């Protein structure tokens, strides 16, 4: 039975920042951000969006009444959780109008978890072929203002519907994974921003890729020529490019050129959004689907998932017949182009205005946020969501 990604959608808020302007404000050569990091724009998350509202905005676009009837599990992958006890998934049950006969869970292992969720969903559907699972990867990637991590911020939510006979990608049973307890990036309880050993984290990411990709090749006997596109977790697009270079080191020049060409389609949206943490790898999938003109049913995509702390995984998926039927060419580019570009001062104001853990009751002005689902503030520490 083929099981995999039946539908995929993405949401990022209506605000962004130009990376060249940020570089100027930080007295950095703009080419460091544009070329060295590989980012042209960065999503800015207003206080009126959190992981729950962003997830609802993403999922709402793809779910039909029939899907809602069949979804019996919601797996919410995030490392920007809004509660230590209540899962983001349970808010979605109400906001999206899902039935009550549903399992709702939040999962955490840094940026890796949407991949874990896909595999858990795969197992669930293998045992319950008529069910569908909603997988969310939603995050707000925050470092400090004027820190080295600042140009690698971003945020948004990817929603994926996992089912049998999927329309888009059949997940293959070929994953290799590698875990090790390392301190490359973490966020202690109560901290709003991540702590990171930046250079070390970039090396661990690449080392884990080497481990899992070698084991994958040893297990399957597949070499790099078996892949039609390679997708990577993209904390910033240059990091994925470095992993690609490792993968194609010994490749035939035609294969290397093809994979390098497709990687430009993979990273196109991330280049204008920044790090998404859990959703990043799958934004690359959407970007590839909407921007490549060479994809065909049956092609094999390689996916490298990485979450600091750390967990790496490599697996593959096969494009399904008719995978492009509901995919509109460059559709999301129009959404990105319509965003409001903030000045650096405005971005800093937005950065500093989010709800804090200590806010017991605070109402947010939701009038300027055009999204359907918004976070309206807290009342007696209870989060308030509004459907416009
Ligand atoms: P940095 O020290 O500011 O940057 O930190 P740098 O000095 O290393 O420069 C970056 C690149 O720009 C270098 O290229 C420079 O040569 C180049 P590289 O050596 O890497 O090829 N450069 C220029 N290029 C063109 N023109 C110029 C110029 N100047 C310099 N004028 C760092 C960069 C990424 C470390 C920092 O932003 C950071 O700490 N970011 C956060 C951590 C991160 O993203 N790590 C990635 C791997 S870990 C991961 O993916 C997990 C994560 O997503 C979290 C999770 O799992 O939950 C982060």
Short mmCIF file of C-alpha atoms and ligand atoms in Angstrom, two decimals:
data_model
loop_
_atom_site.label_atom_id
_atom_site.label_comp_id
_atom_site.label_asym_id
_atom_site.label_seq_id
_atom_site.Cartn_x
_atom_site.Cartn_y
_atom_site.Cartn_z
CA UNK A 1 0.00 0.00 0.00
CA UNK A 2 1.32 3.45 -0.93
CA UNK A 3 1.20 5.86 2.00
CA UNK A 4 2.47 9.42 2.00
CA UNK A 5 1.80 13.10 1.46
CA UNK A 6 -1.61 13.58 -0.08
CA UNK A 7 -1.78 17.37 0.27
CA UNK A 8 0.60 20.07 1.44
CA UNK A 9 0.19 23.74 2.20
CA UNK A 10 2.08 26.56 3.82
CA UNK A 11 1.42 29.76 5.71
CA UNK A 12 3.76 32.58 6.61
CA UNK A 13 2.60 35.98 7.92
CA UNK A 14 2.19 39.10 5.79
CA UNK A 15 5.40 40.82 6.99
CA UNK A 16 9.01 40.50 5.84
CA UNK A 17 12.40 42.15 6.06
CA UNK A 18 14.94 42.70 3.32
CA UNK A 19 18.24 41.04 4.26
CA UNK A 20 20.37 43.71 2.57
CA UNK A 21 18.68 46.35 4.75
CA UNK A 22 19.28 44.26 7.86
CA UNK A 23 22.93 43.85 6.87
CA UNK A 24 23.36 47.61 6.48
CA UNK A 25 21.76 48.25 9.88
CA UNK A 26 24.16 45.72 11.45
CA UNK A 27 27.23 47.10 9.63
CA UNK A 28 27.71 43.87 7.71
CA UNK A 29 28.51 43.51 4.00
CA UNK A 30 25.08 42.62 2.45
CA UNK A 31 26.72 39.83 0.43
CA UNK A 32 27.42 37.98 3.66
CA UNK A 33 23.66 37.53 4.14
CA UNK A 34 22.68 37.35 0.46
CA UNK A 35 25.46 34.97 -0.69
CA UNK A 36 27.35 33.74 2.40
CA UNK A 37 24.15 32.78 4.25
CA UNK A 38 21.99 32.56 1.11
CA UNK A 39 18.97 34.54 2.29
CA UNK A 40 17.32 37.47 0.48
CA UNK A 41 14.31 38.07 2.78
CA UNK A 42 13.19 36.99 6.20
CA UNK A 43 9.65 36.37 7.46
CA UNK A 44 8.69 38.59 10.40
CA UNK A 45 6.14 37.07 12.76
CA UNK A 46 3.71 39.64 14.22
CA UNK A 47 2.50 39.21 17.83
CA UNK A 48 -0.90 38.23 16.39
CA UNK A 49 0.49 34.98 14.93
CA UNK A 50 1.77 32.01 16.91
CA UNK A 51 2.30 28.37 16.01
CA UNK A 52 -1.38 27.52 16.49
CA UNK A 53 -2.79 30.34 14.35
CA UNK A 54 -0.13 29.78 11.67
CA UNK A 55 -0.89 26.04 11.64
CA UNK A 56 -4.63 26.72 11.36
CA UNK A 57 -4.03 29.14 8.48
CA UNK A 58 -1.92 26.53 6.66
CA UNK A 59 -4.23 23.55 7.23
CA UNK A 60 -7.46 25.40 6.50
CA UNK A 61 -6.41 25.87 2.86
CA UNK A 62 -6.28 22.14 2.07
CA UNK A 63 -8.87 20.33 4.18
CA UNK A 64 -12.21 19.38 2.63
CA UNK A 65 -15.23 18.29 4.74
CA UNK A 66 -14.43 14.67 3.71
CA UNK A 67 -10.82 15.03 4.93
CA UNK A 68 -12.07 16.39 8.26
CA UNK A 69 -14.34 13.39 8.63
CA UNK A 70 -11.41 10.99 8.00
CA UNK A 71 -8.72 12.70 10.12
CA UNK A 72 -8.39 10.75 13.36
CA UNK A 73 -4.97 12.02 14.39
CA UNK A 74 -3.25 15.43 14.49
CA UNK A 75 0.51 15.41 15.05
CA UNK A 76 1.77 18.91 15.83
CA UNK A 77 5.54 19.25 15.42
CA UNK A 78 6.98 22.39 16.97
CA UNK A 79 9.81 23.68 19.11
CA UNK A 80 8.00 27.00 19.67
CA UNK A 81 5.23 25.49 21.79
CA UNK A 82 2.89 27.88 23.59
CA UNK A 83 2.11 25.69 26.60
CA UNK A 84 4.07 23.14 28.64
CA UNK A 85 1.02 20.90 28.98
CA UNK A 86 -1.69 21.52 26.40
CA UNK A 87 -0.74 20.57 22.84
CA UNK A 88 -1.02 22.92 19.87
CA UNK A 89 -2.95 20.12 18.15
CA UNK A 90 -5.94 20.31 20.50
CA UNK A 91 -6.54 23.97 19.61
CA UNK A 92 -6.69 22.88 15.96
CA UNK A 93 -9.44 20.38 16.70
CA UNK A 94 -11.77 23.32 17.43
CA UNK A 95 -10.36 25.96 15.08
CA UNK A 96 -10.47 23.65 12.05
CA UNK A 97 -13.76 21.99 13.00
CA UNK A 98 -12.29 18.49 13.27
CA UNK A 99 -14.39 15.73 14.78
CA UNK A 100 -13.98 14.84 18.46
CA UNK A 101 -12.92 11.26 17.68
CA UNK A 102 -9.35 12.37 17.06
CA UNK A 103 -5.97 11.91 18.79
CA UNK A 104 -4.19 15.24 19.31
CA UNK A 105 -0.49 15.30 20.21
CA UNK A 106 2.46 17.71 20.13
CA UNK A 107 5.96 16.36 19.37
CA UNK A 108 9.42 17.83 19.99
CA UNK A 109 12.97 17.18 18.82
CA UNK A 110 14.02 20.54 17.39
CA UNK A 111 13.62 20.84 13.60
CA UNK A 112 13.39 17.08 13.08
CA UNK A 113 9.91 16.40 14.39
CA UNK A 114 7.69 16.85 11.34
CA UNK A 115 9.69 13.98 9.83
CA UNK A 116 9.05 11.82 12.90
CA UNK A 117 5.37 12.77 12.64
CA UNK A 118 5.21 11.67 9.00
CA UNK A 119 6.65 8.26 9.90
CA UNK A 120 4.30 7.88 12.89
CA UNK A 121 1.41 8.78 10.59
CA UNK A 122 2.67 6.22 8.06
CA UNK A 123 2.55 3.48 10.71
CA UNK A 124 -0.91 4.54 11.85
CA UNK A 125 -2.32 4.46 8.32
CA UNK A 126 -0.69 1.08 7.62
CA UNK A 127 -2.84 -0.26 10.47
CA UNK A 128 -5.90 1.91 9.70
CA UNK A 129 -5.98 2.35 5.92
CA UNK A 130 -9.12 4.52 5.88
CA UNK A 131 -7.82 7.12 8.27
CA UNK A 132 -5.98 10.34 7.47
CA UNK A 133 -3.45 12.14 9.66
CA UNK A 134 -2.87 15.88 9.76
CA UNK A 135 0.84 16.63 10.29
CA UNK A 136 1.87 20.16 11.21
CA UNK A 137 5.36 21.68 11.31
CA UNK A 138 5.01 25.19 12.80
CA UNK A 139 7.62 27.44 14.34
CA UNK A 140 8.82 30.93 15.02
CA UNK A 141 12.63 30.86 14.58
CA UNK A 142 13.96 33.53 16.96
CA UNK A 143 17.51 34.38 17.98
CA UNK A 144 18.46 37.70 19.60
CA UNK A 145 18.47 41.07 17.86
CA UNK A 146 21.93 41.84 16.42
CA UNK A 147 23.23 38.33 17.20
CA UNK A 148 25.01 36.07 14.71
CA UNK A 149 21.84 33.98 14.50
CA UNK A 150 19.63 36.96 13.62
CA UNK A 151 19.93 36.59 9.80
CA UNK A 152 18.81 32.95 10.12
CA UNK A 153 15.42 33.72 11.72
CA UNK A 154 12.04 33.18 10.02
CA UNK A 155 8.81 31.36 10.65
CA UNK A 156 5.58 29.85 9.41
CA UNK A 157 3.69 26.58 9.27
CA UNK A 158 3.53 23.64 6.89
CA UNK A 159 0.44 21.43 6.97
CA UNK A 160 0.44 17.99 5.36
CA UNK A 161 -2.31 15.47 5.00
CA UNK A 162 -0.96 11.91 5.19
CA UNK A 163 -3.06 9.15 3.67
CA UNK A 164 -3.00 5.96 1.64
CA UNK A 165 -2.89 6.36 -2.17
CA UNK A 166 -1.47 9.85 -1.67
CA UNK A 167 -1.69 12.38 -4.49
CA UNK A 168 1.84 13.81 -4.10
CA UNK A 169 4.59 11.66 -2.57
CA UNK A 170 4.73 8.00 -1.54
CA UNK A 171 7.02 7.66 1.49
CA UNK A 172 9.51 4.79 1.07
CA UNK A 173 10.40 2.40 3.86
CA UNK A 174 14.12 3.15 3.58
CA UNK A 175 14.93 5.68 6.32
CA UNK A 176 18.30 5.78 8.05
CA UNK A 177 18.68 7.83 11.21
CA UNK A 178 21.34 8.91 13.66
CA UNK A 179 21.03 10.47 17.13
CA UNK A 180 23.66 11.84 19.51
CA UNK A 181 23.36 14.02 22.63
CA UNK A 182 25.16 17.23 21.57
CA UNK A 183 24.76 20.90 22.55
CA UNK A 184 24.69 22.70 19.21
CA UNK A 185 21.40 24.56 19.66
CA UNK A 186 18.87 24.54 22.51
CA UNK A 187 16.27 26.71 24.25
CA UNK A 188 16.09 26.28 28.03
CA UNK A 189 12.61 26.44 29.59
CA UNK A 190 11.50 30.05 29.99
CA UNK A 191 13.81 31.36 27.26
CA UNK A 192 12.18 33.15 24.34
CA UNK A 193 15.21 32.88 22.06
CA UNK A 194 17.36 29.90 21.15
CA UNK A 195 20.93 29.55 22.38
CA UNK A 196 23.31 28.26 19.76
CA UNK A 197 26.90 27.28 19.18
CA UNK A 198 26.58 28.45 15.58
CA UNK A 199 29.68 27.14 13.82
CA UNK A 200 29.53 23.85 15.72
CA UNK A 201 25.86 23.41 14.74
CA UNK A 202 26.67 23.82 11.06
CA UNK A 203 29.33 21.12 11.33
CA UNK A 204 27.12 18.69 13.27
CA UNK A 205 24.39 19.12 10.61
CA UNK A 206 26.85 18.13 7.87
CA UNK A 207 28.44 15.27 9.87
CA UNK A 208 25.01 13.76 10.56
CA UNK A 209 24.19 14.04 6.86
CA UNK A 210 27.33 12.08 5.99
CA UNK A 211 26.38 9.35 8.50
CA UNK A 212 22.81 8.85 7.38
CA UNK A 213 23.45 9.23 3.66
CA UNK A 214 26.29 6.70 3.72
CA UNK A 215 24.20 4.21 5.68
CA UNK A 216 21.30 4.82 3.29
CA UNK A 217 23.51 4.06 0.29
CA UNK A 218 24.99 0.97 1.99
CA UNK A 219 21.51 -0.35 2.88
CA UNK A 220 19.80 0.30 -0.44
CA UNK A 221 22.66 0.02 -2.92
CA UNK A 222 21.40 3.31 -4.42
CA UNK A 223 23.99 5.87 -5.43
CA UNK A 224 23.31 9.57 -5.95
CA UNK A 225 22.27 9.01 -9.58
CA UNK A 226 19.05 7.34 -8.30
CA UNK A 227 17.77 10.72 -7.10
CA UNK A 228 15.95 13.28 -9.18
CA UNK A 229 16.08 15.98 -6.50
CA UNK A 230 17.69 16.30 -3.07
CA UNK A 231 15.88 18.19 -0.32
CA UNK A 232 17.40 19.34 2.96
CA UNK A 233 16.39 20.98 6.19
CA UNK A 234 17.29 24.60 5.40
CA UNK A 235 18.27 26.62 8.50
CA UNK A 236 19.53 28.99 5.80
CA UNK A 237 19.87 27.98 2.21
CA UNK A 238 23.68 27.93 2.05
CA UNK A 239 23.77 25.12 4.65
CA UNK A 240 21.63 22.87 2.43
CA UNK A 241 23.85 23.74 -0.51
CA UNK A 242 26.88 22.55 1.47
CA UNK A 243 25.15 19.22 2.17
CA UNK A 244 24.26 18.91 -1.52
CA UNK A 245 27.91 19.44 -2.43
CA UNK A 246 28.85 16.52 -0.17
CA UNK A 247 26.15 14.35 -1.76
CA UNK A 248 27.31 15.07 -5.33
CA UNK A 249 31.07 14.99 -4.63
CA UNK A 250 31.66 11.85 -6.71
CA UNK A 251 28.62 12.16 -8.97
CA UNK A 252 28.69 12.06 -12.74
CA UNK A 253 28.73 15.73 -13.95
CA UNK A 254 25.30 15.40 -15.60
CA UNK A 255 23.76 14.08 -12.38
CA UNK A 256 25.51 16.78 -10.33
CA UNK A 257 24.26 19.51 -12.69
CA UNK A 258 20.67 18.18 -12.59
CA UNK A 259 20.61 18.01 -8.79
CA UNK A 260 22.21 21.45 -8.45
CA UNK A 261 19.61 22.87 -10.85
CA UNK A 262 16.72 21.32 -8.87
CA UNK A 263 18.20 22.54 -5.59
CA UNK A 264 17.60 26.11 -6.80
CA UNK A 265 13.89 25.23 -7.02
CA UNK A 266 14.02 23.55 -3.58
CA UNK A 267 15.50 26.60 -1.88
CA UNK A 268 13.61 29.35 -3.69
CA UNK A 269 10.91 29.91 -1.03
CA UNK A 270 13.22 29.35 1.97
CA UNK A 271 15.53 32.02 0.54
CA UNK A 272 12.66 34.51 1.02
CA UNK A 273 11.42 33.23 4.39
CA UNK A 274 14.35 31.99 6.47
CA UNK A 275 14.40 29.15 8.94
CA UNK A 276 11.09 27.46 9.64
CA UNK A 277 12.55 24.89 12.02
CA UNK A 278 10.15 21.87 11.81
CA UNK A 279 8.55 22.89 8.52
CA UNK A 280 11.71 23.82 6.65
CA UNK A 281 12.37 20.53 4.83
CA UNK A 282 8.76 20.39 3.65
CA UNK A 283 8.68 24.00 2.50
CA UNK A 284 11.51 22.82 0.22
CA UNK A 285 9.17 20.14 -1.13
CA UNK A 286 6.42 22.68 -1.85
CA UNK A 287 8.97 25.00 -3.44
CA UNK A 288 10.27 22.21 -5.68
CA UNK A 289 6.75 21.15 -6.71
CA UNK A 290 5.72 24.71 -7.58
CA UNK A 291 8.93 25.82 -9.29
CA UNK A 292 10.45 22.84 -11.10
CA UNK A 293 9.38 22.19 -14.68
CA UNK A 294 11.20 18.85 -14.98
CA UNK A 295 9.48 16.66 -12.40
CA UNK A 296 7.68 13.48 -13.50
CA UNK A 297 5.69 10.78 -11.73
CA UNK A 298 7.90 8.01 -10.35
CA UNK A 299 10.86 10.30 -9.73
CA UNK A 300 12.73 9.76 -6.47
CA UNK A 301 13.26 12.65 -4.05
CA UNK A 302 15.86 12.35 -1.26
CA UNK A 303 15.00 14.10 2.01
CA UNK A 304 17.48 15.01 4.76
CA UNK A 305 15.89 16.02 8.04
CA UNK A 306 17.96 17.48 10.87
CA UNK A 307 17.04 18.66 14.36
CA UNK A 308 19.65 20.06 16.69
CA UNK A 309 20.45 18.29 19.87
CA UNK A 310 20.67 16.19 17.62
CA UNK A 311 18.81 13.87 15.25
CA UNK A 312 19.44 13.32 11.56
CA UNK A 313 17.46 11.22 9.10
CA UNK A 314 17.55 10.48 5.39
CA UNK A 315 14.73 8.86 3.47
CA UNK A 316 13.18 8.98 0.04
CA UNK A 317 9.79 9.46 -1.54
CA UNK A 318 8.45 8.73 -5.01
CA UNK A 319 6.35 11.28 -6.88
CA UNK A 320 2.89 9.89 -7.51
CA UNK A 321 1.00 9.81 -10.83
CA UNK A 322 -0.90 13.11 -11.08
CA UNK A 323 1.22 14.68 -8.32
CA UNK A 324 1.00 18.06 -10.05
CA UNK A 325 -2.77 18.12 -10.59
CA UNK A 326 -3.46 20.44 -7.67
CA UNK A 327 -0.13 22.26 -7.75
CA UNK A 328 -0.22 25.75 -9.23
CA UNK A 329 3.09 26.93 -10.72
CA UNK A 330 4.75 29.60 -8.52
CA UNK A 331 1.50 30.01 -6.50
CA UNK A 332 3.27 30.75 -3.27
CA UNK A 333 5.61 33.24 -4.91
CA UNK A 334 2.58 35.51 -5.36
CA UNK A 335 1.89 35.31 -1.61
CA UNK A 336 5.52 36.14 -0.84
CA UNK A 337 5.51 39.08 -3.27
CA UNK A 338 2.39 40.52 -1.62
CA UNK A 339 3.99 40.75 1.84
CA UNK A 340 4.57 44.14 3.44
CA UNK A 341 8.26 44.91 3.73
CA UNK A 342 9.19 46.45 7.10
CA UNK A 343 12.04 48.82 7.88
CA UNK A 344 14.61 47.50 10.36
CA UNK A 345 13.15 49.77 13.08
CA UNK A 346 9.63 48.42 12.43
CA UNK A 347 10.94 44.83 12.51
CA UNK A 348 12.62 45.50 15.87
CA UNK A 349 9.33 46.91 17.23
CA UNK A 350 7.47 43.79 16.08
CA UNK A 351 10.21 41.58 17.53
CA UNK A 352 9.84 43.25 20.95
CA UNK A 353 6.05 43.35 21.03
CA UNK A 354 5.17 39.65 21.33
CA UNK A 355 3.18 38.37 24.29
CA UNK A 356 5.44 37.40 27.19
CA UNK A 357 5.09 34.45 29.55
CA UNK A 358 4.43 36.92 32.39
CA UNK A 359 1.47 38.55 30.54
CA UNK A 360 -1.61 37.41 32.45
CA UNK A 361 -4.14 39.41 30.45
CA UNK A 362 -3.29 41.38 27.33
CA UNK A 363 -5.38 42.13 24.27
CA UNK A 364 -3.64 42.42 20.90
CA UNK A 365 -4.72 44.65 18.02
CA UNK A 366 -5.73 42.13 15.35
CA UNK A 367 -7.08 44.70 12.88
CA UNK A 368 -3.86 44.94 10.84
CA UNK A 369 -3.35 41.17 10.48
CA UNK A 370 -5.10 39.99 7.29
CA UNK A 371 -4.92 36.28 8.14
CA UNK A 372 -8.09 34.25 8.75
CA UNK A 373 -6.88 32.81 12.08
CA UNK A 374 -5.22 35.21 14.50
CA UNK A 375 -3.94 35.13 18.06
CA UNK A 376 -5.83 37.89 19.89
CA UNK A 377 -3.98 37.82 23.22
CA UNK A 378 -4.32 36.20 26.65
CA UNK A 379 -7.03 36.39 29.26
CA UNK A 380 -6.08 35.01 32.64
CA UNK A 381 -3.20 33.14 30.90
CA UNK A 382 -5.62 31.54 28.42
CA UNK A 383 -4.76 32.07 24.77
CA UNK A 384 -7.49 33.64 22.66
CA UNK A 385 -7.81 32.79 18.96
CA UNK A 386 -10.14 34.58 16.57
CA UNK A 387 -11.42 33.28 13.24
CA UNK A 388 -12.06 36.30 11.03
P1 LIG B 1 28.63 33.95 11.31
O1 LIG B 1 29.78 33.73 12.21
O2 LIG B 1 27.99 35.28 11.36
O3 LIG B 1 28.97 33.76 9.81
O4 LIG B 1 27.55 32.82 11.61
P2 LIG B 1 30.35 33.42 9.07
O5 LIG B 1 31.37 34.44 9.41
O6 LIG B 1 30.69 31.99 9.20
O7 LIG B 1 29.85 33.68 7.58
C1 LIG B 1 28.85 32.90 7.02
C2 LIG B 1 29.23 32.63 5.58
O8 LIG B 1 29.21 33.88 4.88
C3 LIG B 1 30.65 32.07 5.41
O9 LIG B 1 30.60 31.15 4.33
C4 LIG B 1 31.45 33.29 4.99
O10 LIG B 1 32.62 32.98 4.23
C5 LIG B 1 30.42 34.02 4.14
P3 LIG B 1 30.96 29.60 4.59
O11 LIG B 1 32.33 29.58 5.18
O12 LIG B 1 29.93 29.10 5.57
O13 LIG B 1 30.82 28.98 3.24
N1 LIG B 1 30.70 35.44 3.97
C6 LIG B 1 30.53 36.10 2.81
N2 LIG B 1 30.15 35.67 1.59
C7 LIG B 1 30.07 36.61 0.59
N3 LIG B 1 30.40 37.91 0.77
C8 LIG B 1 30.79 38.38 1.97
C9 LIG B 1 30.87 37.45 3.06
N4 LIG B 1 31.22 37.56 4.36
C10 LIG B 1 31.10 36.33 4.91
N5 LIG B 1 31.10 39.66 2.13
C11 LIG B 1 25.89 31.13 11.44
C12 LIG B 1 26.78 32.10 10.66
C13 LIG B 1 25.07 30.32 10.45
C14 LIG B 1 26.76 30.20 12.26
C15 LIG B 1 24.95 31.96 12.36
O14 LIG B 1 24.07 32.72 11.58
C16 LIG B 1 24.14 31.10 13.31
O15 LIG B 1 24.61 30.77 14.40
N6 LIG B 1 22.88 30.71 12.93
C17 LIG B 1 22.04 29.86 13.78
C18 LIG B 1 22.48 28.42 13.79
C19 LIG B 1 22.22 27.69 12.50
O16 LIG B 1 21.44 28.09 11.67
N7 LIG B 1 22.86 26.52 12.35
C20 LIG B 1 22.63 25.67 11.19
C21 LIG B 1 22.88 24.20 11.47
S1 LIG B 1 21.96 23.66 12.90
C22 LIG B 1 20.34 23.43 12.29
O17 LIG B 1 20.12 23.40 11.13
C23 LIG B 1 19.25 23.30 13.32
C24 LIG B 1 18.41 24.54 13.52
O18 LIG B 1 17.54 24.71 12.42
C25 LIG B 1 17.63 24.44 14.83
C26 LIG B 1 16.82 23.19 15.09
O19 LIG B 1 17.12 22.07 14.72
O20 LIG B 1 15.83 23.35 15.80
C27 LIG B 1 19.24 25.79 13.62
#
